[in-house]
Short mmCIF file of C-alpha atoms and ligand atoms in Angstrom, two decimals:
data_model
loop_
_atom_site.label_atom_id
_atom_site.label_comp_id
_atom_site.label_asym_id
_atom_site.label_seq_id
_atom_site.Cartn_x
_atom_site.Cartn_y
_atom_site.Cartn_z
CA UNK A 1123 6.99 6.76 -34.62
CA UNK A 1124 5.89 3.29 -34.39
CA UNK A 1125 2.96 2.04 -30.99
CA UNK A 1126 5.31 0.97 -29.01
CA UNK A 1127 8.03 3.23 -29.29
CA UNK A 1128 6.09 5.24 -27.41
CA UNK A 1129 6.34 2.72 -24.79
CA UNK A 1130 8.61 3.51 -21.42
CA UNK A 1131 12.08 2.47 -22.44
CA UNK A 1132 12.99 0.88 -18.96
CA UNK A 1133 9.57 -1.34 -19.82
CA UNK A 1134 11.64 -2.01 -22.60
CA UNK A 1135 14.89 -2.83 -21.69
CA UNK A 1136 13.26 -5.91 -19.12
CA UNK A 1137 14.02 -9.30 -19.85
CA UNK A 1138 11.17 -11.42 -19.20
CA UNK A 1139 11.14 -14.17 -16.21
CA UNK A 1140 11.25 -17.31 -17.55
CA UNK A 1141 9.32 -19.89 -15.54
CA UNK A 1142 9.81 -23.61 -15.15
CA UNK A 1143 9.04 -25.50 -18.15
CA UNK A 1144 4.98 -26.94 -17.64
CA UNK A 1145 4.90 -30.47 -17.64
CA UNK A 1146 1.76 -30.09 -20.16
CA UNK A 1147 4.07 -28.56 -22.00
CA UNK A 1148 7.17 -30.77 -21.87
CA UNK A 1149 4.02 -33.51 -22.42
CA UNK A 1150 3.13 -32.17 -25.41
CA UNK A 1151 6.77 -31.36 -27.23
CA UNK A 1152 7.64 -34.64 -26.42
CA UNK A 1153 4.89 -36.92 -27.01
CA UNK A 1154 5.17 -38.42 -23.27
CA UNK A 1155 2.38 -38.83 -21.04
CA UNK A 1156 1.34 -36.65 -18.16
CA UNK A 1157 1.92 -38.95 -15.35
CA UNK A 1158 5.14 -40.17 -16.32
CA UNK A 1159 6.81 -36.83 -16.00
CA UNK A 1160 8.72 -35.31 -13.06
CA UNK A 1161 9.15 -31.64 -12.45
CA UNK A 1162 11.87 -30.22 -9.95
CA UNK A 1163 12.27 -27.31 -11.89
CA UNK A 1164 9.98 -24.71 -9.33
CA UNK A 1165 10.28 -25.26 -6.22
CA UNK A 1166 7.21 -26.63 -5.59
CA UNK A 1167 6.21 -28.89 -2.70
CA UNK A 1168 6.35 -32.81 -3.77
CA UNK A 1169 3.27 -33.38 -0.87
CA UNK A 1170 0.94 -31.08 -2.43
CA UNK A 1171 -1.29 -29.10 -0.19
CA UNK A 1172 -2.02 -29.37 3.33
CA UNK A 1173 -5.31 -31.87 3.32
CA UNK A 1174 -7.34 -29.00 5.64
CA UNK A 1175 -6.65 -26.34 3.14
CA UNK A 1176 -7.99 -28.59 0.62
CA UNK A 1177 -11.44 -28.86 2.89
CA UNK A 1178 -10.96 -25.11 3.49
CA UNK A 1179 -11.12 -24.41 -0.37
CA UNK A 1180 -14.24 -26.57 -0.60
CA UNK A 1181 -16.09 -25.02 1.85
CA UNK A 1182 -14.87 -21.56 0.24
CA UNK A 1183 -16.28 -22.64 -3.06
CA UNK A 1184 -19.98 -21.47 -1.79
CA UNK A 1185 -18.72 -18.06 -1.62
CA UNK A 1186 -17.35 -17.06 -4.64
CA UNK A 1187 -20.12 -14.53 -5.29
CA UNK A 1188 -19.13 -12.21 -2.83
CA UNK A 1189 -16.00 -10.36 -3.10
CA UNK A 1190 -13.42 -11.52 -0.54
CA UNK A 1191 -12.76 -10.63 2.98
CA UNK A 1192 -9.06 -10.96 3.86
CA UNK A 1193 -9.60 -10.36 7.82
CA UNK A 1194 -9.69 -14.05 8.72
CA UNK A 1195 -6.17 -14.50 7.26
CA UNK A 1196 -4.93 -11.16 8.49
CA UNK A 1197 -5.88 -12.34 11.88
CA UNK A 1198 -4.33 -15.75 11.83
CA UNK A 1199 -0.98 -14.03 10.73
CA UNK A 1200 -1.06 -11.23 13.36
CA UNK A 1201 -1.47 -14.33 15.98
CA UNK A 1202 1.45 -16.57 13.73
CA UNK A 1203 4.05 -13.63 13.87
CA UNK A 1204 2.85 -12.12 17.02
CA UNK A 1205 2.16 -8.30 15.47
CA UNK A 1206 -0.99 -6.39 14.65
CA UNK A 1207 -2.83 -6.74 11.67
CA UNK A 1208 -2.23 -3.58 10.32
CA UNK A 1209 1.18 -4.20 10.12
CA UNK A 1210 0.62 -7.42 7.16
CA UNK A 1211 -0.25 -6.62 3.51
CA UNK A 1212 -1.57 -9.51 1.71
CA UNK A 1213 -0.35 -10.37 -1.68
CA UNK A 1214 -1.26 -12.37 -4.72
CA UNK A 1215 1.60 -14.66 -4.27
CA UNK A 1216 4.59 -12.64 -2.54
CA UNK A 1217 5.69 -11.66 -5.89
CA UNK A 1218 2.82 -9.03 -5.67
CA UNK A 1219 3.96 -7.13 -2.25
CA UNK A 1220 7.48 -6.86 -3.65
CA UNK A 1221 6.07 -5.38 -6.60
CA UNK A 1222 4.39 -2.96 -3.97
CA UNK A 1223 7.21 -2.20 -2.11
CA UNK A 1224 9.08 -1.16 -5.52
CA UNK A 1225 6.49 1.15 -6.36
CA UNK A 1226 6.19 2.65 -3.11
CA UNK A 1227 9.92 3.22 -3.01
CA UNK A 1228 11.46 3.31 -6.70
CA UNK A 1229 10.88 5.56 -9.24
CA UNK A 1230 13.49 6.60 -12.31
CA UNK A 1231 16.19 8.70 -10.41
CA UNK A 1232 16.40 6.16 -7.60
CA UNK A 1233 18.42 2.94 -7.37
CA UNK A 1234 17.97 -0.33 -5.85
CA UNK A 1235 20.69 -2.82 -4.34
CA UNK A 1236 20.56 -6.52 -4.99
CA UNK A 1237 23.07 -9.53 -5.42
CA UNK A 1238 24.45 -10.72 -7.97
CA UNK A 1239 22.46 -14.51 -8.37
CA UNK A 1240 19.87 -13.11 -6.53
CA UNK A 1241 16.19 -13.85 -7.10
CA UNK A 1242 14.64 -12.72 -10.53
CA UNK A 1243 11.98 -10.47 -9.78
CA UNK A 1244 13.92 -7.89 -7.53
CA UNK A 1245 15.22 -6.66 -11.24
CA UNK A 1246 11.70 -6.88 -12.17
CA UNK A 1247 10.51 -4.80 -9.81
CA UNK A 1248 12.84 -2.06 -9.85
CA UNK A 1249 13.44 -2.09 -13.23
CA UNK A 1250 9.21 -1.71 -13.54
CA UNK A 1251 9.36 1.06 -11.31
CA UNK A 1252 11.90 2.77 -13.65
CA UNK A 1253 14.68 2.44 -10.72
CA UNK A 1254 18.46 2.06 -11.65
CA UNK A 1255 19.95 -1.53 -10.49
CA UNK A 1256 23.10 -1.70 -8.47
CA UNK A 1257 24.11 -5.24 -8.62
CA UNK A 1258 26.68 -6.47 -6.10
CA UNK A 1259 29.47 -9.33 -6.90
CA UNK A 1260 28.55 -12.05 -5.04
CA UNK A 1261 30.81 -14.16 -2.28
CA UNK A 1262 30.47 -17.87 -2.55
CA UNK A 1263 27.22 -17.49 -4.49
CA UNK A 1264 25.54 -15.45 -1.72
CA UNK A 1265 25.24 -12.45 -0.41
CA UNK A 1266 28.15 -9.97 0.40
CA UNK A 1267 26.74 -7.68 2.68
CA UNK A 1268 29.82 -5.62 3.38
CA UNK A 1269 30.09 -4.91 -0.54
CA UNK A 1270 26.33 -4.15 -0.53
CA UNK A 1271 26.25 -1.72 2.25
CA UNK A 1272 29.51 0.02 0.23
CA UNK A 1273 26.98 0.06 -3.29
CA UNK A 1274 24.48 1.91 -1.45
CA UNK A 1275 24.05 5.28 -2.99
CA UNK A 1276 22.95 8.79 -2.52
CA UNK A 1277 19.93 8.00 -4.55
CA UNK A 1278 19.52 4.49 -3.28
CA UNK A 1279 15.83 3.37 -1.95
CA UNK A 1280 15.79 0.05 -1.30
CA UNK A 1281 18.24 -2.87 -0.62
CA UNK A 1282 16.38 -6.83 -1.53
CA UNK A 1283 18.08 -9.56 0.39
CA UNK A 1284 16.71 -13.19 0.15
CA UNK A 1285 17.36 -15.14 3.17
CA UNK A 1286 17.97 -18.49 1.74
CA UNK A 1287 18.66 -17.26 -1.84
CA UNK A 1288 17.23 -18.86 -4.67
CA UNK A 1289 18.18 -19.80 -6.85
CA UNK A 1290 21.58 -20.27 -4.97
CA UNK A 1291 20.42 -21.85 -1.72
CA UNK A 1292 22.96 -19.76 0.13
CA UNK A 1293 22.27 -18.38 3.68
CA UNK A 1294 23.12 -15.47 5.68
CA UNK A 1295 23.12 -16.13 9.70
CA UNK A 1296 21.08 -14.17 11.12
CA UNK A 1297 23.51 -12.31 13.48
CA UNK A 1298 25.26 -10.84 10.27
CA UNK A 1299 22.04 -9.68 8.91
CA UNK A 1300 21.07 -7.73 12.17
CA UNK A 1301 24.12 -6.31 11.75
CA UNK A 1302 23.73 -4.86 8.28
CA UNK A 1303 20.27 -3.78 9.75
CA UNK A 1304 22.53 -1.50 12.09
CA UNK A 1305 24.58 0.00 9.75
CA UNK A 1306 22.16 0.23 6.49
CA UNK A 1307 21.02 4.19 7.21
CA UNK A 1308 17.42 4.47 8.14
CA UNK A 1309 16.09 6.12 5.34
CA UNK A 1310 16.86 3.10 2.90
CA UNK A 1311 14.74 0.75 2.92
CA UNK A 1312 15.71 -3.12 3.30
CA UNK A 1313 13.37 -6.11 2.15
CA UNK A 1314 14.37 -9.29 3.60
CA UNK A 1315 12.83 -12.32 1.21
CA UNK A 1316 12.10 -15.21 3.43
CA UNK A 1317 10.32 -17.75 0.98
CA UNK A 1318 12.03 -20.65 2.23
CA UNK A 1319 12.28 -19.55 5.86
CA UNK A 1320 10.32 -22.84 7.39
CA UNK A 1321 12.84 -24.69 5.56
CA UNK A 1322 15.72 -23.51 7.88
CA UNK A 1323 16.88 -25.60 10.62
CA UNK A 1324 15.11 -24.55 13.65
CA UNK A 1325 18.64 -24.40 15.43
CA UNK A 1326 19.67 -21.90 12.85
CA UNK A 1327 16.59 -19.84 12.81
CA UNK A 1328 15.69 -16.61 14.32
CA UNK A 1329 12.09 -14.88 14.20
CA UNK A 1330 13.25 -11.90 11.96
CA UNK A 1331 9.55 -9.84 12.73
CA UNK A 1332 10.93 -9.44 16.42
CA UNK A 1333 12.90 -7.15 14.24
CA UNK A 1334 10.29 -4.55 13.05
CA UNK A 1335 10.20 -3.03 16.66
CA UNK A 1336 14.11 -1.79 16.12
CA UNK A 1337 14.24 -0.94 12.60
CA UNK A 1338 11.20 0.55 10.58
CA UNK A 1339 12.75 0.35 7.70
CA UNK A 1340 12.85 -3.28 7.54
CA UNK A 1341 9.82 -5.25 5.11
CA UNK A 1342 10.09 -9.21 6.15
CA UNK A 1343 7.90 -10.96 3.01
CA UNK A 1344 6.88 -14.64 3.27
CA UNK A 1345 4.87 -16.92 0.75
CA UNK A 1346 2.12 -19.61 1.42
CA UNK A 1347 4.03 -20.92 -2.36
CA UNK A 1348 7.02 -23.64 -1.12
CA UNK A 1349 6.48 -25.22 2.34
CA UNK A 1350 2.94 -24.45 2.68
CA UNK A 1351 2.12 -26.12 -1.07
CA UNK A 1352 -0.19 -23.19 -2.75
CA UNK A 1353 2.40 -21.78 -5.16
CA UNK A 1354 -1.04 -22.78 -8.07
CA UNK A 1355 -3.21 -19.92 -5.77
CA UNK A 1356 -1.32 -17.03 -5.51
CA UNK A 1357 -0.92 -16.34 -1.90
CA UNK A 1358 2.12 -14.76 0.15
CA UNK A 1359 2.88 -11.32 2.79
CA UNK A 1360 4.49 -8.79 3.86
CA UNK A 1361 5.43 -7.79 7.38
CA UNK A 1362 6.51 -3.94 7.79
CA UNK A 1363 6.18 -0.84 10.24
CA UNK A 1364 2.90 0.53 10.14
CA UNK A 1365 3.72 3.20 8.45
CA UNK A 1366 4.95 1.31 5.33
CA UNK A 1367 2.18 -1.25 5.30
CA UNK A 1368 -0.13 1.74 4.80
CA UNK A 1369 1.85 2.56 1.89
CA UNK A 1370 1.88 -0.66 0.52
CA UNK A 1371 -2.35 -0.99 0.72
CA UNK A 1372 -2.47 2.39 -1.05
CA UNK A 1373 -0.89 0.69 -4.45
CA UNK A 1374 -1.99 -2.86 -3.99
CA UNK A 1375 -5.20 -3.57 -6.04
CA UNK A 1376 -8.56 -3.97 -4.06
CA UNK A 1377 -9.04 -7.78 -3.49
CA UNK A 1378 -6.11 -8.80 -4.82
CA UNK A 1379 -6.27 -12.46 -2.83
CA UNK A 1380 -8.70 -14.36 -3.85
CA UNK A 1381 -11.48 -16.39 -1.34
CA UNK A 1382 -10.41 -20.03 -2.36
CA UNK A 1383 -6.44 -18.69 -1.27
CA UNK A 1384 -7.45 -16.58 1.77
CA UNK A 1385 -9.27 -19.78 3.51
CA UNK A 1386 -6.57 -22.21 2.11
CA UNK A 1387 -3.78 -20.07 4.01
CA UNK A 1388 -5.63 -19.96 6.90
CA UNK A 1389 -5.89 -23.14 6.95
CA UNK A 1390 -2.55 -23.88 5.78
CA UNK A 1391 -0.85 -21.85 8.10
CA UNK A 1392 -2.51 -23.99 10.95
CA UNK A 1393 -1.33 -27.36 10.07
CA UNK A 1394 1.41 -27.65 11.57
CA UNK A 1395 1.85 -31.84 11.03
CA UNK A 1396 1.93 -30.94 7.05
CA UNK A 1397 4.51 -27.78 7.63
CA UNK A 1398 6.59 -30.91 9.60
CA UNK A 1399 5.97 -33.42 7.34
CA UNK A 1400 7.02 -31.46 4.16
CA UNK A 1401 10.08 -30.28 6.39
CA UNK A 1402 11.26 -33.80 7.35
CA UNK A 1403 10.88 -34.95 3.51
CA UNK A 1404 12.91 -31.96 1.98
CA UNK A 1405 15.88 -32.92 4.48
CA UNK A 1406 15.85 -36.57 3.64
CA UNK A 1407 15.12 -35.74 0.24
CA UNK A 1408 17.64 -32.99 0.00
CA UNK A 1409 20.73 -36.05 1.64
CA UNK A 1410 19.28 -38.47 -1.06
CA UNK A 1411 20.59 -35.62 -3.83
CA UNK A 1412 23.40 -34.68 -2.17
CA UNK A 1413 24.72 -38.58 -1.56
CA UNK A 1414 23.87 -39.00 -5.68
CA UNK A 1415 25.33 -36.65 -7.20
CA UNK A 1416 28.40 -36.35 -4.90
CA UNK A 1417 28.96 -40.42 -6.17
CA UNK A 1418 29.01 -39.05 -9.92
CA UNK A 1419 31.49 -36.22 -8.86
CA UNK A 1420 29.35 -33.45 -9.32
CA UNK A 1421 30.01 -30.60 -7.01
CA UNK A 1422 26.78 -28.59 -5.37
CA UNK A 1423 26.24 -25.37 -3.30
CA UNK A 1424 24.98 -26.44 0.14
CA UNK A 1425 21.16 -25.34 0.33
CA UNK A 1426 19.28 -24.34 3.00
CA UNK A 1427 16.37 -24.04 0.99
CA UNK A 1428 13.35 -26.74 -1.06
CA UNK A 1429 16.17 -27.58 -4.17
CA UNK A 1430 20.22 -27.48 -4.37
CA UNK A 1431 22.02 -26.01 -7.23
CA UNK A 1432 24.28 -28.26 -9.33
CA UNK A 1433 27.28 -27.18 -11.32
CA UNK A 1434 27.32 -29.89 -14.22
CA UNK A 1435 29.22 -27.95 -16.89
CA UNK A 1436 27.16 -27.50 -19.76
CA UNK A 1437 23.84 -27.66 -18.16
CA UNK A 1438 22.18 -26.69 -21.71
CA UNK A 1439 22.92 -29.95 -23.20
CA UNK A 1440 22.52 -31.84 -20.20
CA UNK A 1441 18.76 -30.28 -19.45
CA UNK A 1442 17.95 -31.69 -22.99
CA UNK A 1443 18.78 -35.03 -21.99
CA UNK A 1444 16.81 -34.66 -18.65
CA UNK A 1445 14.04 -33.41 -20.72
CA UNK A 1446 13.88 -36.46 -23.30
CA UNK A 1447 13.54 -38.64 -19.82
CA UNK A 1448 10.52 -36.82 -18.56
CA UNK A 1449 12.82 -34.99 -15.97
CA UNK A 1450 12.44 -31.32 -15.40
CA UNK A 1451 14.52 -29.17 -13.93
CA UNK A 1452 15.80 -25.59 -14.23
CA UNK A 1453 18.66 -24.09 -16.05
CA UNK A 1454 20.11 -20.75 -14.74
CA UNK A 1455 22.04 -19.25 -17.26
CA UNK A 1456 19.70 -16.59 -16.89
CA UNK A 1457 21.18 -15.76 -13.13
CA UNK A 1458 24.70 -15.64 -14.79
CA UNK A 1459 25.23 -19.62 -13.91
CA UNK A 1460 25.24 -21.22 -17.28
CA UNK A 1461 26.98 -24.49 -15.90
CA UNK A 1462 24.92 -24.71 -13.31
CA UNK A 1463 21.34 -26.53 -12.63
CA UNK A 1464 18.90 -26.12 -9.82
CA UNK A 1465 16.83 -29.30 -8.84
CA UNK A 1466 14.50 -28.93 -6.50
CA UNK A 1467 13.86 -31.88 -3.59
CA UNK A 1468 11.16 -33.97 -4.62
CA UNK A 1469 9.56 -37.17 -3.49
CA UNK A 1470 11.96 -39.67 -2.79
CA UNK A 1471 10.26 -41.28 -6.32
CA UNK A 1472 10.71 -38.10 -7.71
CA UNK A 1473 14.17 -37.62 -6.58
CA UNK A 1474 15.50 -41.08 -7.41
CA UNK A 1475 13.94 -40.80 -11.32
CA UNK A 1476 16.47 -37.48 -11.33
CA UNK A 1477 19.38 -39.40 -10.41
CA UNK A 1478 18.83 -42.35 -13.00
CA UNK A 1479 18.22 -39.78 -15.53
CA UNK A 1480 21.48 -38.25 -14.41
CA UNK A 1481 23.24 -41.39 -14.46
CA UNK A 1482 21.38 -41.93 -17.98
CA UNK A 1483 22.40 -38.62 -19.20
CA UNK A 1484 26.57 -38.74 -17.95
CA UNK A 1485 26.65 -42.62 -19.81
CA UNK A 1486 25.52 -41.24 -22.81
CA UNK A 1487 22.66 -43.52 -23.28
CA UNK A 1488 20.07 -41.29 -24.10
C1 PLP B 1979 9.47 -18.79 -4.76
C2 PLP B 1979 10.00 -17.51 -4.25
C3 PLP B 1979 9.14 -16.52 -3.83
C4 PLP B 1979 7.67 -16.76 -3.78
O1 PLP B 1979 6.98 -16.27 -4.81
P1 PLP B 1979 5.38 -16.31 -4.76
O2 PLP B 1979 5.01 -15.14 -5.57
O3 PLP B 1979 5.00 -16.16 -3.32
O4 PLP B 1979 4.98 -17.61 -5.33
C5 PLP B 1979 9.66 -15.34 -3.34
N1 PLP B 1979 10.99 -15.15 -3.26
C6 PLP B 1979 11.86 -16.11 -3.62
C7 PLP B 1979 13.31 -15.87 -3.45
C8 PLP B 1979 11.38 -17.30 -4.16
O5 PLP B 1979 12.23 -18.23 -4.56
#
């Protein structure tokens, strides 16, 4: 029987994540220059980094001997979400604790919930853990948590929720979602994905690790990637009952944050005047889209999150003509939305280059 054969089938039957294209890529397939292309295509933050995480990564540089020492960020955290340290697992982007928390959890035999247009790597996850997916229709391109509490199984782990969704945008209040948290049964575990949390109105937003205290089978993860501008180092966390953090340090590889990200997240997480700053761009930035592509009659999914998702019929052809301009963005037939693109909120620059290339693309003129 042939090498891989031998390999685990469910390894197999995973369909690789496909990223956002590279703009050294898109530079080099179509013979444009660096600087003169845009890229809304990850949900990345169009203000970079926070300027003291910068000087924080400098002054890290001297110690790249030593291996690193994740207290100082562990610490800040505790203080940010007012719980003890041993209740946050640190992750190499927080892609790597929901890897954990699918290996602590899934194994083949046991099934995960998710939504339908949900984020890519919950399937990743389970399906690397050898888990069975249950995926669950979803209502207005978000979350329905009435027909996800209904899919839970005998044999059913773990339930992800992302709270905005990407790539949909869509958002659950927060009243709804402590009610699922009431009626999930305790022994299943539910991971609520906050990557875009700081982009919520504060109105709107509730401080979900007051949670923890009432339901231990709650895990609350959290990146340093889209408001906090570090997606490039790998940084994010999780926020669970003792008991599961534990669990979670017992799989995640020693040192798995690095000394330039620890400091820059420190650091990051302490600058509050960049947090606002990127926050106040991403809602003018985010009316900017909306006005422009409302004018050319396309219709969107309102976003609470860093980008807005776009139906535009067929969004294949259309990307290609984005491309050609220099303008990157992100297809989702992968999600099951094959008319559909998701921009994400860029400079206003950034943003207004997407809409002429729009404009560009609809007039035929390219
Ligand atoms: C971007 C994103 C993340 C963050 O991933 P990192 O590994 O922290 O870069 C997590 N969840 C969702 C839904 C995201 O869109």
């Amino acid at each position: 029987m042939a090498l891989c054969d031998q390999s685990l089938p469910y390894v197999r039957a995973i369909s690789p994540y496909q990223p956002g294209k590279p703009i050294t890529q898109l530079a080099r397939e179509m013979g444009l220059p660096v600087d003169s292309i845009v890229k809304l295509a990850s949900n990345e933050n169009p203000l970079g980094m926070s300027p003291k995480a910068e000087a924080a990564m400098e002054k890290a540089i001297a110690t790249l001997e030593r291996y690193p020492d994740d207290f100082e960020l562990k610490n800040a955290l505790a203080n940010h979400c007012g719980l003890g340290m041993e209740r946050i697992v640190l992750g190499n982007g927080s892609n790597d604790v929901l890897d954990m928390i699918a290996r602590v959890f899934l194994a083949p035999g046991r099934s995960a919930v998710f939504s339908q247009h949900a984020f890519a790597v919950y399937p990743l996850a389970s399906l690397s853990a050898g888990a069975e997916l249950i995926a669950v229709p979803a209502k207005d391109f978000g979350h329905d948590l009435e027909a996800m509490r209904n899919a839970i199984r005998p044999n059913t782990r773990l339930i992800w929720i992302a709270n905005p969704n990407n790539p949909t945008g869509t958002f659950l209040p927060f009243r709804q979602l402590k009610t699922f948290m009431q009626e999930v049964p305790e022994d299943v575990v539910v991971v609520l994905d906050e990557a875009y949390n700081e982009y919520i109105p504060p109105a709107e937003r509730v401080d979900t690790s007051t949670w923890l205290a009432e339901f231990p089978n709650l895990v609350i993860t959290r990146t340093f990637s889209k408001i906090y501008g570090l997606a490039g180092l790998r940084i994010g966390y999780a926020l669970a009952s003792v008991e599961i953090a534990d669990l979670m340090n017992r799989v995640r590889q020693p040192f798995n944050c690095n000394n330039l990200a620890l400091a820059a997240a420190t650091a990051a997480l302490d600058d509050h005047e960049f947090v606002a700053r990127s926050y106040a761009l991403n809602r003018a930035g985010m009316e900017q889209i909306v006005s422009g592509i409302t004018c050319f009659g396309f219709s969107h999914i309102p976003s609470h999150g860093n980008f807005i998702t776009i139906k535009v019929g067929d969004a294949a052809a259309l990307n290609q003509k984005l491309l050609k301009q220099g303008v990157i963005v992100r297809p989702i037939a992968g999600y099951g939305m094959p008319e559909w693109l998701r921009v994400t909120i860029g400079t206003e620059a950034d943003n207004q280059r997407f809409l002429e290339a729009l404009e560009n693309a609809q007039q035929r003129t390219v």
